[in-house]
Every structure is written in structure tokens, then in C-alpha cells.
């Protein structure tokens, strides 16, 4: 497929996300560069919607590097919790104390289990929105999203992936996302779907 870029900055410090995006884009000849290579400072994410946060992150990374930038803003939404953790998925349990023995992801998962302890409706979905800015002032960013339906288990299973993967059951395979190979997660996930849609748009704008 034709792509107008050979290099893209990923507006994220999340290694799990960067790995998944690189898994899809690298075989297409797009070099995926983490923004840490430019010491890009963390971008504030003050907004109540995924799209606003994604746009802010992409613009921030493109401004600091001068390169095309791709941002993913994503999260887990649980209807029985009125959509929580939602846009604050990454920091659901609050900031991790310096002396904590648990990672931020582990603390978030523990909070989710405890918040859902008495909830029988276990339905949940992952949502991702991607924003690609070709340059810092790009007035027409490419935008694509994806959604993955599943359910929240009552115990952890699997060790791959990141975030809420060990609690999120993919009903089609009967496995948690942390038990799925990256290849399969990329085909099925919210981020994988959003990337496929973004690539369709890139293909259209390149021709
Ligand atoms: P963001 O960096 O503000 O977009 O927050 C993303 C957060 O949503 C992550 O830190 C995870 O907590 C959660 N999340 C998003 N995508 C996934 C995924 O594919 N697996 C597990 N958790 C995810």
C-alpha cells in the first residue's frame, strides 16, 4: 500500500501501545519512533473525551519533534460503572506512591475488581481513537476509532499485554487478552481496528 510517510512519532510513553502500533506499521515500511527519543515532556490530558485528548497528544508530539505524529487515546469502559474507568483508565487508581510494590496497571486492575465485586453485569469494552497529524499545523488530521466488546473476569489470567488485559475476556476465543498472542490481539483489538481504518484513509489520501 502507498503511505506518504516513512517515519512517524508515536505520541505515547506506553510501551505496550508502541509495541502494538509498531507491529502493524513496521511491516508497511513505516518507522515507528517513540517520542522519548526527543525527550518530549508528558502532555496534559485534561479533557473528558478520548478524541480531545488524542488530538492534544498528537499536536504536542508533532510540535516538539517537527515530525508527523500519531496519538492513541484509549481506555476501558464498563457500562455498569457508568463508563468508568473511561478516559482516566491509565490513572484509575490514582497516582502510584514511590514506595508501592505494585505497578500502576496492577493497582488499576485491583481497583476495577473491587469496584465490580458486587456487579453481575460484567460487560465492558475497550475503545481507541487514533489521530494522525502530518505536521504541527495540519488542519485536517486523520481520525479513526475502534471498539472491542468483552467482559471483565473476577480473577487475572495470562501475562502478555498491558493495562487491563489480564481481566478482559475476549468472548470469541474464550481467552483474556493477556493470553492472546500479539498477532491475534492486533487483528481483533480496538487499536487494531482503528489502525486498519486509519490505513484505509491514508491509502485514499495518498492516491
Ligand atoms: P491513555 O494512555 O491515556 O490513552 O490511557 C490508556 C489506558 O487505557 C492504558 O494505560 C490502559 O489502562 C487502558 N488500555 C487502553 N488500551 C488497552 C489495551 O489494549 N489493553 C489493556 N488496557 C488498555
Coordinates of C-alpha atoms and ligand atoms in Angstrom, one line a residue:
X1 CA 0.0 0.0 0.0
X2 CA 1.1 3.6 -0.6
X3 CA 1.9 5.6 2.5
X4 CA 3.1 9.2 2.4
X5 CA 5.5 8.8 5.4
X6 CA 8.5 6.7 6.2
X7 CA 8.7 7.9 9.8
X8 CA 6.1 8.6 12.5
X9 CA 6.5 9.7 16.1
X10 CA 4.2 7.9 18.5
X11 CA 2.8 10.4 21.0
X12 CA 3.0 8.0 23.9
X13 CA 5.3 6.6 26.6
X14 CA 3.3 3.4 26.9
X15 CA 5.5 0.5 25.7
X16 CA 2.5 -1.8 25.2
X17 CA 0.8 0.6 22.9
X18 CA 4.0 1.4 21.0
X19 CA 4.7 -2.3 20.5
X20 CA 1.2 -2.9 19.1
X21 CA 1.3 0.1 16.7
X22 CA 4.8 -0.9 15.5
X23 CA 3.6 -4.5 14.9
X24 CA 1.1 -3.2 12.4
X25 CA 3.0 -0.3 10.8
X26 CA 6.6 -1.5 10.6
X27 CA 5.9 -4.3 8.0
X28 CA 4.4 -1.5 5.8
X29 CA 7.8 0.3 5.9
X30 CA 6.8 3.0 8.4
X31 CA 9.4 3.5 11.0
X32 CA 7.7 4.0 14.4
X33 CA 9.6 6.3 16.7
X34 CA 8.8 6.7 20.4
X35 CA 8.5 10.3 21.5
X36 CA 11.0 9.5 24.3
X37 CA 13.8 9.8 21.6
X38 CA 13.2 13.6 21.7
X39 CA 12.6 13.8 25.4
X40 CA 9.1 15.1 24.7
X41 CA 7.6 16.2 28.1
X42 CA 4.4 14.5 29.1
X43 CA 1.3 16.1 27.5
X44 CA -1.6 17.1 29.9
X45 CA -4.8 15.1 29.2
X46 CA -7.4 17.3 30.8
X47 CA -10.3 16.5 28.5
X48 CA -13.4 14.4 29.1
X49 CA -13.3 12.8 25.7
X50 CA -10.9 10.4 24.0
X51 CA -10.8 12.4 20.8
X52 CA -9.8 15.7 22.5
X53 CA -7.0 14.0 24.4
X54 CA -5.7 12.2 21.3
X55 CA -5.7 15.5 19.3
X56 CA -3.8 17.3 22.2
X57 CA -1.2 14.5 22.4
X58 CA -0.6 14.3 18.6
X59 CA -0.2 18.0 18.3
X60 CA 2.1 18.2 21.3
X61 CA 4.4 15.4 19.9
X62 CA 4.4 16.9 16.4
X63 CA 5.2 20.4 17.8
X64 CA 8.2 19.1 19.8
X65 CA 9.6 16.9 17.0
X66 CA 8.6 18.6 13.8
X67 CA 7.6 15.1 12.5
X68 CA 4.2 13.5 11.6
X69 CA 2.7 12.3 14.9
X70 CA 0.3 9.5 15.7
X71 CA -1.6 9.5 19.1
X72 CA -3.8 6.8 20.5
X73 CA -6.1 7.8 23.3
X74 CA -7.8 4.7 24.7
X75 CA -9.4 3.1 27.7
X76 CA -11.7 0.5 29.2
X77 CA -15.4 1.4 29.6
X78 CA -17.8 -0.5 31.9
X79 CA -21.5 0.3 31.3
X80 CA -22.3 -0.9 34.9
X81 CA -19.8 1.7 36.2
X82 CA -21.4 4.4 34.0
X83 CA -18.5 4.1 31.6
X84 CA -15.6 4.2 34.1
X85 CA -12.6 3.9 34.1
X86 CA -13.1 5.6 30.6
X87 CA -10.7 8.5 29.8
X88 CA -8.9 8.1 33.1
X89 CA -8.2 4.4 32.6
X90 CA -4.4 4.9 32.8
X91 CA -4.7 6.5 36.3
X92 CA -7.9 5.0 37.6
X93 CA -6.4 4.1 41.0
X94 CA -4.8 7.5 41.4
X95 CA -1.0 8.2 41.3
X96 CA 1.2 5.3 42.3
X97 CA 3.2 6.1 45.5
X98 CA 7.0 5.9 45.1
X99 CA 7.3 3.1 47.6
X100 CA 4.5 1.0 46.1
X101 CA 5.2 -2.7 45.4
X102 CA 2.5 -2.7 42.8
X103 CA 2.7 -1.2 39.3
X104 CA 0.1 1.4 38.2
X105 CA -1.5 -1.3 36.0
X106 CA -1.8 -3.7 38.9
X107 CA -3.3 -1.0 41.1
X108 CA -5.8 -0.1 38.4
X109 CA -6.8 -3.7 38.0
X110 CA -7.2 -4.2 41.7
X111 CA -9.5 -1.2 41.9
X112 CA -11.6 -2.4 39.0
X113 CA -12.0 -5.8 40.7
X114 CA -13.0 -4.2 43.9
X115 CA -15.4 -1.7 42.2
X116 CA -17.1 -4.6 40.4
X117 CA -17.1 -7.1 43.3
X118 CA -20.9 -6.9 43.6
X119 CA -21.8 -6.3 40.0
X120 CA -23.1 -9.2 38.0
X121 CA -23.3 -7.3 34.6
X122 CA -19.7 -7.9 33.6
X123 CA -19.9 -6.4 30.1
X124 CA -17.1 -4.0 29.1
X125 CA -15.4 -2.6 26.0
X126 CA -12.1 -1.2 25.0
X127 CA -12.2 2.0 22.9
X128 CA -9.3 3.6 21.0
X129 CA -9.2 6.7 18.9
X130 CA -6.2 7.5 16.7
X131 CA -5.2 10.9 15.5
X132 CA -2.5 11.4 12.9
X133 CA -1.2 14.9 12.2
X134 CA 1.0 15.2 9.2
X135 CA 2.7 18.4 10.6
X136 CA 2.0 20.5 13.8
X137 CA -0.4 22.9 12.0
X138 CA -2.2 20.2 10.0
X139 CA -5.8 21.4 9.7
X140 CA -7.1 18.0 8.6
X141 CA -5.9 15.4 11.0
X142 CA -6.7 11.8 10.1
X143 CA -9.0 10.3 12.7
X144 CA -10.1 6.7 13.2
X145 CA -11.5 4.7 16.1
X146 CA -12.2 1.1 17.1
X147 CA -14.2 -0.7 19.8
X148 CA -13.7 -4.2 21.3
X149 CA -16.6 -5.8 23.3
X150 CA -15.8 -8.3 26.1
X151 CA -16.3 -8.9 29.7
X152 CA -14.5 -8.4 33.0
X153 CA -13.4 -11.6 34.8
X154 CA -13.2 -12.0 38.6
X155 CA -9.6 -13.1 38.5
X156 CA -6.4 -12.5 36.5
X157 CA -5.5 -14.8 33.6
X158 CA -2.4 -14.5 31.4
X159 CA 0.8 -12.5 31.4
X160 CA 1.1 -10.8 28.0
X161 CA 0.0 -7.3 27.0
X162 CA -0.6 -4.4 29.4
X163 CA -3.2 -2.5 31.3
X164 CA -6.5 -4.4 31.9
X165 CA -5.5 -7.2 29.5
X166 CA -5.4 -9.9 32.2
X167 CA -9.1 -9.2 33.3
X168 CA -10.6 -8.6 29.8
X169 CA -12.2 -11.7 28.3
X170 CA -12.4 -11.9 24.5
X171 CA -15.6 -13.9 24.1
X172 CA -14.8 -15.2 20.7
X173 CA -11.6 -17.1 21.8
X174 CA -12.6 -17.6 25.5
X175 CA -9.2 -16.1 26.4
X176 CA -8.2 -13.0 28.2
X177 CA -6.3 -10.5 26.1
X178 CA -3.2 -11.3 28.2
X179 CA -3.5 -14.9 26.9
X180 CA -3.7 -13.9 23.3
X181 CA -0.7 -13.7 21.0
X182 CA 0.1 -10.2 19.8
X183 CA -0.8 -11.3 16.2
X184 CA -4.4 -12.1 17.3
X185 CA -4.8 -9.1 19.6
X186 CA -3.7 -6.8 16.7
X187 CA -6.4 -8.3 14.4
X188 CA -9.2 -8.1 17.0
X189 CA -8.5 -5.2 19.3
X190 CA -9.9 -1.7 19.4
X191 CA -6.4 -0.4 18.5
X192 CA -6.0 -2.9 15.6
X193 CA -9.4 -1.9 14.2
X194 CA -8.6 1.8 14.5
X195 CA -5.2 1.3 12.8
X196 CA -6.8 -0.6 9.9
X197 CA -9.3 2.3 9.4
X198 CA -6.5 4.8 9.6
X199 CA -4.5 2.9 7.0
X200 CA -7.6 2.9 4.6
X201 CA -7.7 6.7 5.0
X202 CA -4.0 7.0 4.3
X203 CA -4.3 4.9 1.3
X204 CA -7.2 7.1 0.0
X205 CA -5.3 10.4 0.6
X206 CA -2.1 9.1 -1.0
X207 CA -3.8 8.4 -4.3
Ligands
LIG1 P1 -4.0 6.7 27.6 O1 -2.5 6.5 27.6 O2 -4.4 7.9 28.4 O3 -4.7 6.6 26.3 O4 -4.6 5.5 28.6 C1 -4.7 4.2 28.1 C2 -5.0 3.3 29.2 O5 -6.2 2.6 28.9 C3 -4.0 2.3 29.4 O6 -3.0 2.7 30.4 C4 -4.8 1.1 30.0 O7 -5.0 1.3 31.3 C5 -6.1 1.2 29.2 N1 -5.9 0.5 27.9 C6 -6.0 1.0 26.6 N2 -5.8 0.1 25.7 C7 -5.6 -1.1 26.4 C8 -5.3 -2.4 25.9 O8 -5.2 -2.7 24.7 N3 -5.2 -3.3 26.9 C9 -5.3 -3.0 28.2 N4 -5.6 -1.8 28.7 C10 -5.7 -0.8 27.8

